Amino acid sequence: MHILFVTATRIGDAVLSTGLLAYLIERHRGARLTIAAGPVAGPLFEAVPGLERLAVMEKRRWSLHWLPFYAAVVSRRWDLVVDLRGSVLAWLLRTGERRVMAKGDGREHRVRQLGRLFDLDPPPRPRLWTAPHHERIANTLVPAGSPVLAIGPAANWRGKQWRAERFAELALRLTAANGPLPGTRVAVLAAHHEREQAEPLLRAIPRDRRIDLIGAIDLLTAAAVLRRCALFIGNDTGLMHIAAAVGAPTLGLFGPSPVSQYAPWGRYTAVVRSVEPPEAMFGPGFDHRTTGTLMDGLAVDAAEAAAHRLWRSVESAAA
């Protein structure tokens, strides 16, 4: 059986689609998969079981990126085509079955929207697959023994980014002698180009407790690292969704983005958000390319309280 799975360009949306992918892998054992994704999200799928081809689509003007991809897949008759980007492509291919994602309801979580494509209730939770070399590297970076607090202080646009100084204060409180994770090491994860955003946090963490992973590892190694961490705290980003997908207790910090659609999805997940509603943040002349942070309405005290609540739920489940 041959399945074509067309997923998202952005990392977060791609991670959220992996629950549906896992369902298809389980339902159609032995199927050969062709997965299409954007260049940033594509590496998330490198270790998927049954992967025959990973097609990376570089975005072009006027949607011209679809043309070479169509040429590459049109000759095969597919058993199932799943298109989560709602393109015309799915309707032009020969296939025994097709499922095409329509525009979702902004009040409903993306995972539920995806599950409805196959009438799945509850929807399957996101998950990620790693290879042995990802696990070996992660084991070196975060060896078993003492717990690690992971922090994702960056974001793909400034409006969603909590100030690094506040992340620093929160990390110091949580790892203080009277905190829930006393003396714990702190791993800081971000892309190479996001180092400047994270610098105030890095400087605040004592060198002997700091694990600087900024720009140092790929997405699946980051997933393997996060799987080993006691707690992850970060902005609403793809990294937040990766943490939740691998089962790390995850606290997402929200401001202008919709919690109802993009809260982290998993057993041990929680959100805390700015006191201002998102609609109040987008005034006349708003431009996401030039705006500063829209997260100042989220106090360190509120984030700390949310982290304590999440940690108590983790401890209660383990008891």
XYZ file of C-alpha atoms in Angstrom:
319
model
C 0.000 0.000 0.000
C 1.247 3.484 -0.874
C 0.189 6.548 1.111
C 0.893 10.170 0.259
C 0.784 12.424 3.340
C 1.023 16.162 2.667
C 1.621 18.066 5.872
C 2.509 21.554 7.059
C 5.326 23.978 6.372
C 5.626 25.217 9.963
C 7.132 23.024 12.673
C 4.271 23.353 15.148
C 1.543 22.426 12.669
C 3.669 19.561 11.368
C 4.124 18.171 14.887
C 0.390 18.374 15.549
C -0.239 16.341 12.380
C 1.896 13.417 13.589
C -0.919 11.893 15.637
C -2.907 11.401 12.468
C 0.187 10.005 10.752
C 0.698 7.541 13.617
C -2.924 6.435 13.256
C -2.396 5.720 9.551
C 0.809 3.783 10.217
C -0.999 1.633 12.775
C -4.088 1.161 10.615
C -2.155 0.283 7.441
C 0.712 -1.853 8.688
C 3.477 -2.268 6.133
C 2.346 0.705 4.048
C 4.987 2.707 2.206
C 4.830 6.416 2.964
C 5.675 9.472 0.934
C 5.591 12.539 3.180
C 5.636 16.080 1.835
C 6.559 18.974 4.116
C 8.288 22.339 4.088
C 12.074 22.551 4.452
C 11.994 23.570 8.117
C 9.512 20.897 9.216
C 10.721 18.144 6.900
C 13.469 16.777 9.208
C 10.804 15.872 11.786
C 9.784 12.939 9.584
C 13.184 11.404 8.811
C 12.704 8.440 11.165
C 9.041 7.667 10.444
C 8.430 3.895 10.098
C 7.731 2.848 6.519
C 9.083 6.068 5.024
C 9.803 5.573 1.333
C 10.368 9.198 0.406
C 10.532 12.553 2.159
C 9.623 15.300 -0.284
C 10.727 18.747 0.830
C 8.883 21.586 -0.899
C 10.702 24.902 -1.052
C 8.075 27.650 -1.138
C 7.966 29.644 -4.390
C 5.980 32.615 -5.575
C 2.491 32.006 -6.991
C 2.473 28.496 -5.451
C 4.878 27.259 -8.104
C 6.419 24.866 -5.538
C 3.524 22.506 -6.240
C 4.529 21.922 -9.871
C 7.741 19.863 -9.381
C 6.103 17.997 -6.532
C 3.088 17.144 -8.706
C 5.420 15.937 -11.453
C 7.137 13.651 -8.945
C 3.955 11.987 -7.643
C 1.487 12.038 -10.542
C 2.709 8.844 -12.218
C 1.767 6.577 -9.307
C -1.699 5.403 -8.446
C -1.945 5.978 -4.692
C -3.988 3.921 -2.294
C -4.536 6.912 -0.016
C -3.807 10.618 -0.350
C -4.048 12.781 2.764
C -3.600 16.494 2.098
C -3.571 18.656 5.220
C -2.845 21.811 3.235
C -6.092 21.729 1.271
C -4.398 22.056 -2.098
C -5.801 21.238 -5.522
C -3.101 18.570 -5.831
C -5.057 15.852 -4.049
C -7.876 16.122 -6.579
C -5.526 15.711 -9.538
C -3.947 12.425 -8.442
C -5.205 8.931 -9.051
C -6.044 7.401 -5.700
C -8.327 4.852 -4.103
C -9.134 7.232 -1.235
C -8.468 10.881 -0.546
C -8.886 13.023 2.561
C -8.392 16.759 2.128
C -8.284 19.208 5.027
C -10.680 22.118 4.818
C -10.189 25.396 6.642
C -10.597 24.718 10.353
C -12.689 26.365 13.034
C -10.484 28.830 14.929
C -12.284 27.939 18.167
C -11.266 24.276 17.954
C -7.858 22.761 18.622
C -5.891 21.778 15.548
C -5.513 18.195 16.779
C -9.311 17.809 16.955
C -9.668 19.269 13.469
C -7.185 16.726 12.152
C -8.889 13.844 13.941
C -12.200 14.732 12.338
C -10.693 14.075 8.928
C -11.034 10.348 9.789
C -13.884 10.687 12.326
C -11.525 9.975 15.223
C -12.812 10.907 18.673
C -10.740 11.234 20.738
C -8.157 12.299 18.184
C -4.748 10.594 18.278
C -2.131 12.541 20.192
C 0.973 13.822 18.369
C 4.109 11.714 18.533
C 7.589 11.788 17.043
C 9.923 9.049 15.903
C 13.675 9.242 16.477
C 16.585 7.135 15.265
C 19.283 5.497 17.437
C 21.816 8.233 16.643
C 19.442 10.925 17.933
C 19.075 8.991 21.188
C 22.832 8.480 21.560
C 23.551 12.189 21.199
C 20.732 13.097 23.587
C 22.067 10.621 26.132
C 25.411 12.378 26.040
C 23.889 15.844 26.392
C 21.360 14.913 29.082
C 22.572 11.727 30.809
C 20.241 9.897 33.146
C 20.447 10.759 36.810
C 19.665 14.329 37.757
C 16.602 16.125 36.343
C 16.837 18.900 33.758
C 14.608 21.940 33.258
C 14.342 22.779 29.550
C 13.496 26.275 28.342
C 12.600 27.538 24.873
C 12.974 31.320 25.143
C 12.701 32.284 21.462
C 9.817 32.581 19.009
C 9.431 32.974 15.269
C 8.148 36.521 15.736
C 8.802 38.971 18.516
C 5.162 39.412 19.551
C 5.010 35.825 20.905
C 8.287 36.051 22.789
C 8.298 36.457 26.571
C 11.288 38.503 27.661
C 14.435 36.444 28.257
C 14.964 38.272 31.544
C 11.642 36.889 32.771
C 12.585 33.392 31.685
C 15.786 33.841 33.672
C 13.912 34.899 36.799
C 11.495 31.993 36.434
C 14.302 29.452 35.945
C 16.143 30.729 39.013
C 12.992 30.507 41.136
C 12.129 26.985 40.016
C 15.655 25.685 40.588
C 16.249 27.489 43.895
C 16.649 25.508 47.111
C 12.953 26.008 47.937
C 11.737 25.458 44.350
C 10.262 22.299 42.865
C 13.524 21.483 41.033
C 16.284 22.533 43.451
C 19.760 22.713 41.920
C 18.511 21.367 38.606
C 20.483 21.992 35.426
C 18.822 24.200 32.815
C 18.899 23.346 29.118
C 18.285 26.260 26.743
C 17.084 25.325 23.254
C 16.703 27.593 20.239
C 17.874 27.925 16.654
C 21.289 29.377 15.865
C 19.827 32.691 14.646
C 17.877 33.054 17.914
C 20.927 33.214 20.197
C 20.664 36.951 20.719
C 17.104 36.544 21.985
C 18.280 33.996 24.555
C 21.468 35.695 25.792
C 20.005 37.286 28.968
C 18.759 33.862 30.048
C 22.100 32.179 29.352
C 23.990 34.793 31.341
C 21.702 34.326 34.357
C 22.215 30.572 34.674
C 25.339 29.498 36.593
C 27.843 27.949 34.215
C 27.930 24.614 36.056
C 24.158 24.229 35.665
C 23.797 25.568 32.128
C 23.309 23.318 29.087
C 23.590 25.559 26.034
C 21.993 23.783 23.077
C 21.288 26.853 20.943
C 21.943 25.982 17.315
C 23.730 22.819 18.406
C 21.262 20.045 17.570
C 18.705 19.104 14.936
C 14.964 18.791 15.556
C 14.864 15.070 16.286
C 17.852 15.256 18.623
C 16.015 18.100 20.366
C 13.016 15.779 20.650
C 15.197 13.082 22.216
C 16.684 15.637 24.629
C 13.262 16.937 25.649
C 12.039 13.382 26.263
C 14.699 13.188 28.995
C 13.791 16.497 30.653
C 11.743 16.846 33.830
C 9.893 19.947 32.614
C 9.765 22.191 29.548
C 8.698 25.840 29.602
C 8.562 27.890 26.433
C 6.728 30.279 24.168
C 4.076 29.113 21.715
C 6.453 27.598 19.152
C 7.206 24.387 17.332
C 9.621 23.478 20.116
C 6.758 23.621 22.618
C 4.777 21.175 20.494
C 7.810 18.884 20.139
C 8.166 18.780 23.937
C 4.514 17.852 24.415
C 4.645 15.241 21.632
C 7.522 13.358 23.273
C 5.796 13.349 26.654
C 7.763 16.022 28.494
C 5.611 17.937 31.007
C 5.072 21.132 29.017
C 4.043 24.639 30.041
C 3.257 26.885 27.079
C 3.367 30.660 27.445
C 0.768 32.465 25.340
C -0.007 36.041 24.406
C -1.218 36.971 20.919
C -1.684 33.443 19.553
C -4.899 31.421 20.036
C -4.763 28.998 22.962
C -7.924 27.249 21.764
C -6.171 26.165 18.572
C -2.549 25.759 19.596
C -2.249 24.825 23.266
C 0.308 22.019 23.761
C -1.418 18.647 23.429
C -0.446 15.837 25.755
C -1.027 14.201 29.106
C 1.047 16.641 31.155
C 0.519 19.993 29.505
C -0.658 23.402 30.657
C -0.797 26.985 29.458
C -0.514 30.382 31.062
C -1.300 33.508 29.136
C -0.984 37.269 29.178
C -3.801 39.095 30.959
C -4.742 41.039 27.806
C -6.926 39.205 25.283
C -5.293 38.709 21.858
C -7.809 40.974 20.105
C -6.602 43.890 22.232
C -3.044 43.400 20.985
C -3.686 44.037 17.305
C -4.386 47.727 17.009
C -4.319 50.020 13.957
C -1.060 49.808 12.057
C -0.061 46.502 13.636
C 2.778 44.777 11.783
C 4.149 41.495 13.132
C 7.510 42.227 11.498
C 8.147 45.348 13.562
C 6.169 44.891 16.781
C 7.884 44.319 20.090
C 6.828 41.643 22.535
C 3.116 41.414 23.276
C 3.750 39.201 26.301
C 4.406 41.789 29.015
C 0.986 41.090 30.485
C 2.301 37.713 31.668
C 3.984 38.168 35.052
C 6.730 35.911 36.360
C 4.542 35.169 39.392
C 1.760 33.842 37.142
C 4.156 31.665 35.139
C 5.723 30.338 38.332
C 2.320 29.448 39.800
C 1.375 27.609 36.596
C 4.682 25.706 36.628
C 4.090 24.667 40.253
C 0.573 23.412 39.408
C 1.855 21.388 36.472
C 4.699 19.932 38.505
C 2.336 18.907 41.307
C 0.157 17.061 38.774
C 3.236 15.220 37.485
C 4.271 14.259 41.018
C 0.728 13.133 41.906
C 0.596 10.874 38.855
C 3.961 9.337 39.763
C 2.995 8.698 43.394
